[in-house]
Coordinates of C-alpha atoms and ligand atoms in Angstrom, one line a residue:
X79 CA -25.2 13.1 10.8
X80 CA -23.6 16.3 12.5
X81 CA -26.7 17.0 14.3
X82 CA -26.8 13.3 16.3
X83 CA -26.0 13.4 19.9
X84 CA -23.0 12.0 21.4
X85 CA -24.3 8.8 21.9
X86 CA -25.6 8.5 18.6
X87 CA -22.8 9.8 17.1
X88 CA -20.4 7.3 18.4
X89 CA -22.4 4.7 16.9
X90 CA -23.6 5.8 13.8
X91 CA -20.8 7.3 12.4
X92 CA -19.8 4.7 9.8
X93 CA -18.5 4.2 6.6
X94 CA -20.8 3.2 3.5
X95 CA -21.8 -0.3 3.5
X96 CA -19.7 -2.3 0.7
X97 CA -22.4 -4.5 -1.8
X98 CA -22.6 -7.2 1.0
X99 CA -24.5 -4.5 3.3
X100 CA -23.0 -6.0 6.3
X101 CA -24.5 -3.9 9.6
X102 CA -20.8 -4.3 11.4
X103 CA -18.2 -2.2 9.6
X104 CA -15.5 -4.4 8.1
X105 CA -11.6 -5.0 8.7
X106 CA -10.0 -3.8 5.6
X107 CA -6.3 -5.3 6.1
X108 CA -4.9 -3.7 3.4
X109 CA -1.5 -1.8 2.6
X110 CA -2.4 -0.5 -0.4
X111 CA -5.5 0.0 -2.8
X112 CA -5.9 0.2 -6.7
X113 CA -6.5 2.5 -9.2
X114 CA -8.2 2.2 -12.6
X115 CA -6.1 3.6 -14.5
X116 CA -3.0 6.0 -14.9
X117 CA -5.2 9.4 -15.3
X118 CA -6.8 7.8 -11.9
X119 CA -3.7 7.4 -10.4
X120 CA -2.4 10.7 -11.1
X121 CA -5.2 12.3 -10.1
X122 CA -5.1 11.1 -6.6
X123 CA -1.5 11.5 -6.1
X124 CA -2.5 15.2 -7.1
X125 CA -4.8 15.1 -4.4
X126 CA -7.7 16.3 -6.6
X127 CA -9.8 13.1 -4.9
X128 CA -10.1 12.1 -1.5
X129 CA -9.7 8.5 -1.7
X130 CA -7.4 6.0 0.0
X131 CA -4.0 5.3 -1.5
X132 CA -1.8 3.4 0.7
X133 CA -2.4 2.5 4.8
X134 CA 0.5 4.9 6.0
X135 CA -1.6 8.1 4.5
X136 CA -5.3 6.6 5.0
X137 CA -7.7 2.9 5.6
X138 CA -11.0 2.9 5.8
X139 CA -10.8 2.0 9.6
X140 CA -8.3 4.3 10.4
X141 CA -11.0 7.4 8.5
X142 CA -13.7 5.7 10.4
X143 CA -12.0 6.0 14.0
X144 CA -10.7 9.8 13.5
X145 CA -14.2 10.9 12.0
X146 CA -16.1 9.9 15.5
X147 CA -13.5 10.8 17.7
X148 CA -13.7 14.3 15.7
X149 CA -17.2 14.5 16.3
X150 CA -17.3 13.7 19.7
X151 CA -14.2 16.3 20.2
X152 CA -16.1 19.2 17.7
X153 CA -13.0 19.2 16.1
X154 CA -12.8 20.0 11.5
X155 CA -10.4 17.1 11.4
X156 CA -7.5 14.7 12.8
X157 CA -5.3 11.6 12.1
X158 CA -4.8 8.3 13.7
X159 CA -1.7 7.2 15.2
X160 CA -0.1 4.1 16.3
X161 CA 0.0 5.2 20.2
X162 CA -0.4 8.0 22.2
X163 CA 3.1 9.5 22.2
X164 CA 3.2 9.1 18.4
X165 CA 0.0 11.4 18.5
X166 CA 1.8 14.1 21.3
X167 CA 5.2 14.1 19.4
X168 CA 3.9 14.3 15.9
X169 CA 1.8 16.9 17.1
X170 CA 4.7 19.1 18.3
X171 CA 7.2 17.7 15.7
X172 CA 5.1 19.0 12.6
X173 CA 3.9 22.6 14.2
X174 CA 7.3 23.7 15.6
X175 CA 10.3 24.5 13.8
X176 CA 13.9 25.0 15.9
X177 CA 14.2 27.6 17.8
X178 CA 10.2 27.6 19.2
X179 CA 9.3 27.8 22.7
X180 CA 6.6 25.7 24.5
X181 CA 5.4 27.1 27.5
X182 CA 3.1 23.8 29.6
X183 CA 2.3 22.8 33.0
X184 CA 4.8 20.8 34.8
X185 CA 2.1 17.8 35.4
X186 CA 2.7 16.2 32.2
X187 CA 2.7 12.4 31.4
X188 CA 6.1 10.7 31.6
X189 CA 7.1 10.4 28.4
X190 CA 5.9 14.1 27.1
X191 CA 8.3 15.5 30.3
X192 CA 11.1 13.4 28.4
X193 CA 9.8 15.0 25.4
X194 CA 10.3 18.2 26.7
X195 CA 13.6 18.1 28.6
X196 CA 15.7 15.6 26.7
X197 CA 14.6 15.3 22.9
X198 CA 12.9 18.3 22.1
X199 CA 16.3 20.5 22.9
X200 CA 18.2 19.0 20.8
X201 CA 15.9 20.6 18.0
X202 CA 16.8 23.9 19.8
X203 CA 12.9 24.0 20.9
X204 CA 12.9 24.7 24.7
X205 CA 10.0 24.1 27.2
X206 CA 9.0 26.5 30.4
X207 CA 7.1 24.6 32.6
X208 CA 4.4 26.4 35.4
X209 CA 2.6 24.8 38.3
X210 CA -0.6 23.6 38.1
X211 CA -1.4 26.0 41.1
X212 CA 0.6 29.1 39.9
X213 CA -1.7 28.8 36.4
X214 CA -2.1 32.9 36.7
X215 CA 1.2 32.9 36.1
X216 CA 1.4 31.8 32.4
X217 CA 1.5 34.9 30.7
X218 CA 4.7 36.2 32.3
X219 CA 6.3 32.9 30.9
X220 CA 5.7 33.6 27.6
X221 CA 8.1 34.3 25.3
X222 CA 7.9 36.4 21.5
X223 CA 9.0 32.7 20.1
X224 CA 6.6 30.8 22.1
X225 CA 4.2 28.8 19.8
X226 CA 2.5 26.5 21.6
X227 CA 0.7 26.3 25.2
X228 CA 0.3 22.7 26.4
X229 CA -1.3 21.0 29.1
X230 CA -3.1 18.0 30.5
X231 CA -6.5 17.9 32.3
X232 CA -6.9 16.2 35.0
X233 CA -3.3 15.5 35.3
X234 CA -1.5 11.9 35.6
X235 CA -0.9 10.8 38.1
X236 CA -1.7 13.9 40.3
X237 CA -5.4 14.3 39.0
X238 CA -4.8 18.0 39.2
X239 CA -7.3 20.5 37.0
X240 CA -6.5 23.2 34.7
X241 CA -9.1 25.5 34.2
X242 CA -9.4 25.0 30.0
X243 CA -10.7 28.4 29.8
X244 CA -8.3 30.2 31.0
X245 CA -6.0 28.7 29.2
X246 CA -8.1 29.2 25.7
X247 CA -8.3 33.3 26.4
X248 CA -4.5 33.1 27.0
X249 CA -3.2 31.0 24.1
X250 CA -6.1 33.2 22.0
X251 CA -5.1 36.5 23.4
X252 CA -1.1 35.9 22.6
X253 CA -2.2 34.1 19.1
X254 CA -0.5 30.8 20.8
X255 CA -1.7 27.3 19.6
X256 CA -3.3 25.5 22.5
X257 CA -2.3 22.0 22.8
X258 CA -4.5 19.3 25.2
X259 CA -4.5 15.8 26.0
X260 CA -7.6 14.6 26.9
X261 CA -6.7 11.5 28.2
X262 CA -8.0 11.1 31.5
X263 CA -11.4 12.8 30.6
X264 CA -12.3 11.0 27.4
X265 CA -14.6 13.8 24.7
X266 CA -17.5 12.1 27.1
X267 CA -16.4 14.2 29.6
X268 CA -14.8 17.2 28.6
X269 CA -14.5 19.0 25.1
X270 CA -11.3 21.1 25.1
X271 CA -12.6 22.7 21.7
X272 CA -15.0 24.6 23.3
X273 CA -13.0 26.4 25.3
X274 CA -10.4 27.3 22.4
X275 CA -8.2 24.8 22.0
X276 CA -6.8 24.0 18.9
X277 CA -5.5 20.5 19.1
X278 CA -6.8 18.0 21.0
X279 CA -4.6 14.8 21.8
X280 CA -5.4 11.3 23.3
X281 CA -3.8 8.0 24.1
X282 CA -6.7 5.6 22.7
X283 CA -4.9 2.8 24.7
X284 CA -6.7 4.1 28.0
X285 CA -10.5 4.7 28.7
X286 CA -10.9 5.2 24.0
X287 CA -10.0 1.4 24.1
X288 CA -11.0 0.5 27.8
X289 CA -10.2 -3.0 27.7
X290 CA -6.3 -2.9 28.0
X291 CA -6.3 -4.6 23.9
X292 CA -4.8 -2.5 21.7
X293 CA -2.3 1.2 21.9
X294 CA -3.5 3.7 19.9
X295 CA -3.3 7.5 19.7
X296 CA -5.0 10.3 17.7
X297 CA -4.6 14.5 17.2
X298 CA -8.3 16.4 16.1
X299 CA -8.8 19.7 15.9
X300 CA -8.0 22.5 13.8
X301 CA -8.3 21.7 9.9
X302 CA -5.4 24.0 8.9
X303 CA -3.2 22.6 11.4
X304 CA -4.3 18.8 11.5
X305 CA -3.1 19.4 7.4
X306 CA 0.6 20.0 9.0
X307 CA 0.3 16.8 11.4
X308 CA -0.9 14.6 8.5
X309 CA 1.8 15.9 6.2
X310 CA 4.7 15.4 8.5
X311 CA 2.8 11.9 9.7
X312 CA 1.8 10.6 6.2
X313 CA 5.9 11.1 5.7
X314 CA 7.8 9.7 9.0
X315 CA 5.3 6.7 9.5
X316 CA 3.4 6.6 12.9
X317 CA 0.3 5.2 11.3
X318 CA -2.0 3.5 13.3
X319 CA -2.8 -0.1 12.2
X320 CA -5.9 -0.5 10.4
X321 CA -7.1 -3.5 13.4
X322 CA -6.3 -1.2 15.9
X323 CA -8.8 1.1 14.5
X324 CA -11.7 -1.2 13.9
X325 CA -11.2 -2.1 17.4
X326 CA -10.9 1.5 18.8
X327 CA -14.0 2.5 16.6
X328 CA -15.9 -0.1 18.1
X329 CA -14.8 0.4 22.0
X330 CA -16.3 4.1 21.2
X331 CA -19.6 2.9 20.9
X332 CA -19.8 2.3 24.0
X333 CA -17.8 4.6 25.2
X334 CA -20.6 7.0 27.1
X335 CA -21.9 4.1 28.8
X336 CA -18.5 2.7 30.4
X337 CA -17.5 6.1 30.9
X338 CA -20.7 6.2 33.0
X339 CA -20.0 3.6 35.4
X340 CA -16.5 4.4 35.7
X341 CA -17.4 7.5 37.1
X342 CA -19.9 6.2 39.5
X343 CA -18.0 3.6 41.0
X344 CA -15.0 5.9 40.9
X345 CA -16.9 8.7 42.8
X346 CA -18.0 6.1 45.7
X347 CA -14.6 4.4 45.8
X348 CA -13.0 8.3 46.6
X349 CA -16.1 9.1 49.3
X350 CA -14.6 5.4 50.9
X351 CA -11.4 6.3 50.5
X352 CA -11.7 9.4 52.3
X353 CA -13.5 8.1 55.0
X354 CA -10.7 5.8 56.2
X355 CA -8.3 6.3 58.6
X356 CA -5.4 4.8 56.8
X357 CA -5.8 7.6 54.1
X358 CA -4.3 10.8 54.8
X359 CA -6.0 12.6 51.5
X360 CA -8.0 11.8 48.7
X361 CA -8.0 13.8 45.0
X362 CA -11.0 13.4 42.7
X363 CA -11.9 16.1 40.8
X364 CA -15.6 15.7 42.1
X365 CA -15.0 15.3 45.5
X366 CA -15.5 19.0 47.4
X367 CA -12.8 18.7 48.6
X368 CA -10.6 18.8 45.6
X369 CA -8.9 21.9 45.3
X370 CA -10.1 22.9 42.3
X371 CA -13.3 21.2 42.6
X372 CA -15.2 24.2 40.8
X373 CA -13.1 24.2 37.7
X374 CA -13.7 20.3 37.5
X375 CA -17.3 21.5 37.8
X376 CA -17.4 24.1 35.3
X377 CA -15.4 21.9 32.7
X378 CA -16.1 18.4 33.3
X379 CA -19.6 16.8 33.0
X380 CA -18.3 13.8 35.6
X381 CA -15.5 13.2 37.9
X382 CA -13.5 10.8 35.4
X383 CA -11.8 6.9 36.6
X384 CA -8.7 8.1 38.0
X385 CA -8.2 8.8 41.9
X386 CA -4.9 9.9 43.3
X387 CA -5.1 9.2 47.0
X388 CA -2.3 9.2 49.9
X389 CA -2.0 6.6 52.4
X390 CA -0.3 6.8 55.8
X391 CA 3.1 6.2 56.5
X392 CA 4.9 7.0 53.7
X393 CA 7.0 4.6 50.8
X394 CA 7.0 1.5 52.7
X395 CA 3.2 1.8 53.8
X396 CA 2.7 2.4 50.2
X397 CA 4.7 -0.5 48.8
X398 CA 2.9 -2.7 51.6
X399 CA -0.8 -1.9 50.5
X400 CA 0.2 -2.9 46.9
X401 CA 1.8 -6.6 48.1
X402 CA -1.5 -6.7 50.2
X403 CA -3.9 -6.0 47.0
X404 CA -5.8 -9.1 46.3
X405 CA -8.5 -8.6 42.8
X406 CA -7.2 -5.3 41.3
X407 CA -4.3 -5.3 39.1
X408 CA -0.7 -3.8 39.7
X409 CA -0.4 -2.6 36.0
X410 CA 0.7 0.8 34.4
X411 CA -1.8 0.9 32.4
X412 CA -5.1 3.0 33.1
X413 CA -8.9 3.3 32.3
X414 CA -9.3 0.0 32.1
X415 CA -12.4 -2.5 32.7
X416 CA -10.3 -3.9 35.5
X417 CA -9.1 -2.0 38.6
X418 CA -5.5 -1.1 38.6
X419 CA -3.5 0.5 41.2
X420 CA 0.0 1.6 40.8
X421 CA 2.7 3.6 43.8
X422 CA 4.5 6.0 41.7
X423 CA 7.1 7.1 44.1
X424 CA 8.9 3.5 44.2
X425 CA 8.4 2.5 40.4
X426 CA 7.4 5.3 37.3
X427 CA 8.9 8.1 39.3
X428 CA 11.3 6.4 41.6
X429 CA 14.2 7.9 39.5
X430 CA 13.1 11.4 40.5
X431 CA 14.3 13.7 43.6
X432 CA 11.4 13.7 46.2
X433 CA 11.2 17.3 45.5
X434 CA 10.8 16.6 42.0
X435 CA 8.0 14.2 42.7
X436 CA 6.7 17.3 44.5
X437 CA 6.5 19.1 42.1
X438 CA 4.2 17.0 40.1
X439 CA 2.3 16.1 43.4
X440 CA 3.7 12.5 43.9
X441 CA 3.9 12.4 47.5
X442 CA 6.2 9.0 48.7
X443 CA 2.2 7.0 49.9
X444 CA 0.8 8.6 46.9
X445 CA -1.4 5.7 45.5
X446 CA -3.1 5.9 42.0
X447 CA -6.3 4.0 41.0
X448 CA -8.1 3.5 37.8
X449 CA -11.4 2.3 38.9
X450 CA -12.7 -0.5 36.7
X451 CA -16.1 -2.0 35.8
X452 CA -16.4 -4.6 38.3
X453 CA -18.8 -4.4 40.9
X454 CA -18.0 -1.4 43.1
X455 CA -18.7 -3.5 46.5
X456 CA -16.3 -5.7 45.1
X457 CA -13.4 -3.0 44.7
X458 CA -14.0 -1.5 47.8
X459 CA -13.6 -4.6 49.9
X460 CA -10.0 -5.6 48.2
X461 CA -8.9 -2.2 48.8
X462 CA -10.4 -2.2 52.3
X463 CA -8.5 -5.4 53.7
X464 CA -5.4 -4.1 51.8
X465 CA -5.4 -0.7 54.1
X466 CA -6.4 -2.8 57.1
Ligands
PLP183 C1 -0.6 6.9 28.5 C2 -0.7 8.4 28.3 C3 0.0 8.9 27.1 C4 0.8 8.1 26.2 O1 0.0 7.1 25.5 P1 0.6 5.8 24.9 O2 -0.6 5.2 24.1 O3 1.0 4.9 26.0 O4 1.7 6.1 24.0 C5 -0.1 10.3 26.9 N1 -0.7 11.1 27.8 C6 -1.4 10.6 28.9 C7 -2.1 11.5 29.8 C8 -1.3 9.2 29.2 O5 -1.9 8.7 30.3

């Protein structure tokens, strides 16, 4: 099994068939499962079998999911939760203790910045953020009660790069655990593993589902320290739901080939984009002139769904291109089969300071796009009359 390619991988991977030998791997909706007797039962609660004993620990769809993702990721181990930010604050929740120190970038999702800033403190665990562009600076930042090193790659909504191993020799060098969600690059893409990270995080919801169904989140990596996450998980409850892991393990199977196509429409959508006169700038991390183009390179096998691009004229201008949009969705979500655009300035980060938004490279006609799975001509003529 280990030795399958991706591709294969993603497909193959699968439970034992039950006696029915179905080909498609079954729904097991189930809370709990049965044991044949009490020297059974004890021994599982003891742990001395792996075996399924209630849906908040383990299902058979929820192994199923975290066993391909691991495999696509090279990663011992991981566990399944119910979204995204239940995988990202689990992670952190179970490997620090108060009084830690977290040194990221300041490009984080959302939610992780709120993370950060407003809930981790009161745990007396304290972030120091850096800029994506002042990356050489991370070592000076650390602290002797700094534990983990965190970051995104490419960064939402900025689709910024960190170079992953530069990061690895850093966190290995200062014995640091390296934390990265690998949202926006999907394992197809990039393997954070194999440049020393230790934990690998995703939001399933995104490109992992693709088709805007189901939320869903999931930590893999190390096996000493996935043991922590499912401890403190198994506990507190962020389980994800045994349908949204039958779904999610099936949306991996064909994850390479959407993956595929996203970047290839994506990559002609930027080349358009930068071509027109209404756009001051474009950022893809496979278009030259991204600035750092040869880390994207070096790290990523394609450019990814996601482009960042600025349009002329500012907030209004930016607000008028999205009334003007006719096919693609105005959605938050991301990585999804359909096109979505969203103008973070006047709604996700409206509440910042525009030298806040700055500092996460949200300039005020900063437009992102997921690029979908329609037919590329298609998405370039809505977004063409919209600029026009
Ligand atoms: C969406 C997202 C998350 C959070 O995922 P949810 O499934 O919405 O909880 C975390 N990180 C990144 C980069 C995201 O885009």
């Amino acid at each position: 099994m280990s030795d399958f390619n991706f591709e294969t991988a993603a497909v193959r991977t699968q439970l034992e068939r039950t006696e029915f030998l179905e080909h498609s791997v079954p729904l097991y909706l189930t809370s709990s499962f049965v044991f044949e007797d009490a020297e059974d039962m004890r021994a599982s609660f003891a742990e001395e079998k792996e075996r399924n004993l209630y849906s908040r620990f383990s299902n058979p769809n929820t192994t199923e999911f975290v066993e391909k993702i691991a495999k696509m990721e090279g990663a011992e181990a991981g566990y399944a939760f119910a979204t995204g930010m239940g995988a990202v604050f689990s992670t952190l929740a179970a490997l620090l203790s108060a009084g830690d120190h977290i040194v990221s970038a300041r490009s984080v999702f959302g939610s992780t910045h709120a993370l950060f800033t407003k809930f981790l403190p009161k745990w007396n665990i304290e972030t120091t953020y850096f800029k994506v562009e002042d990356a050489d600076t991370i070592e000076s930042l650390i602290q002797p009660n700094t534990k983990i090193l965190y970051a995104e790659t490419p960064t939402n909504p900025g689709i910024d790069i960190l170079d992953l191993e530069h990061l690895g020799k850093i966190a290995k060098k200062h014995n640091l655990i390296l934390v990265i969600d690998n949202c926006f690059a999907t394992p197809y893409l990039q393997t954070p593993i194999a440049f020393g990270a230790d934990i690998v995080v995703h939001s399933a919801t995104k490109l992992i589902d693709g088709q805007g169904r189901v939320l869903g989140g999931v930590a893999v990596g190390r096996a000493d320290l996935i043991r922590e996450i499912y401890l403190f998980s198994r506990n507190t409850g962020p389980a994800m739901s045994p349908f949204n892991a039958w779904v999610l393990s099936k949306s991996l199977e064909t994850l390479a080939v959407r993956v595929d196509r996203h970047c290839e429409s994506a990559l002609k959508v930027a080349e358009f984009l930068e071509a027109h006169e209404q756009v001051n700038w474009v950022k893809y991390p496979f278009l030259k002139s991204h600035p750092q183009y040869e880390i994207a390179k070096k790290q990523m096998k394609k450019g990814g769904s996601i482009i960042a691009f600025e349009i002329k004229g500012g907030v209004a201008a930016g607000r008028n291109f999205l009334n003007k949009i006719k096919m693609c969705s105005l959605s938050a979500n991301l990585g999804d089969s359909r096109s979505i655009v969203t103008h973070p300035a006047s709604t996700t980060h409206s509440k910042l300071s525009v030298e806040d938004r700055l500092e996460v490279s949200i300039t005020d006609g900063l437009v992102r796009l997921s690029v979908g799975l329609e037919s590329v001509e298609d998405i370039i003529a809505d977004l063409n009359q919209a600029l026009s």
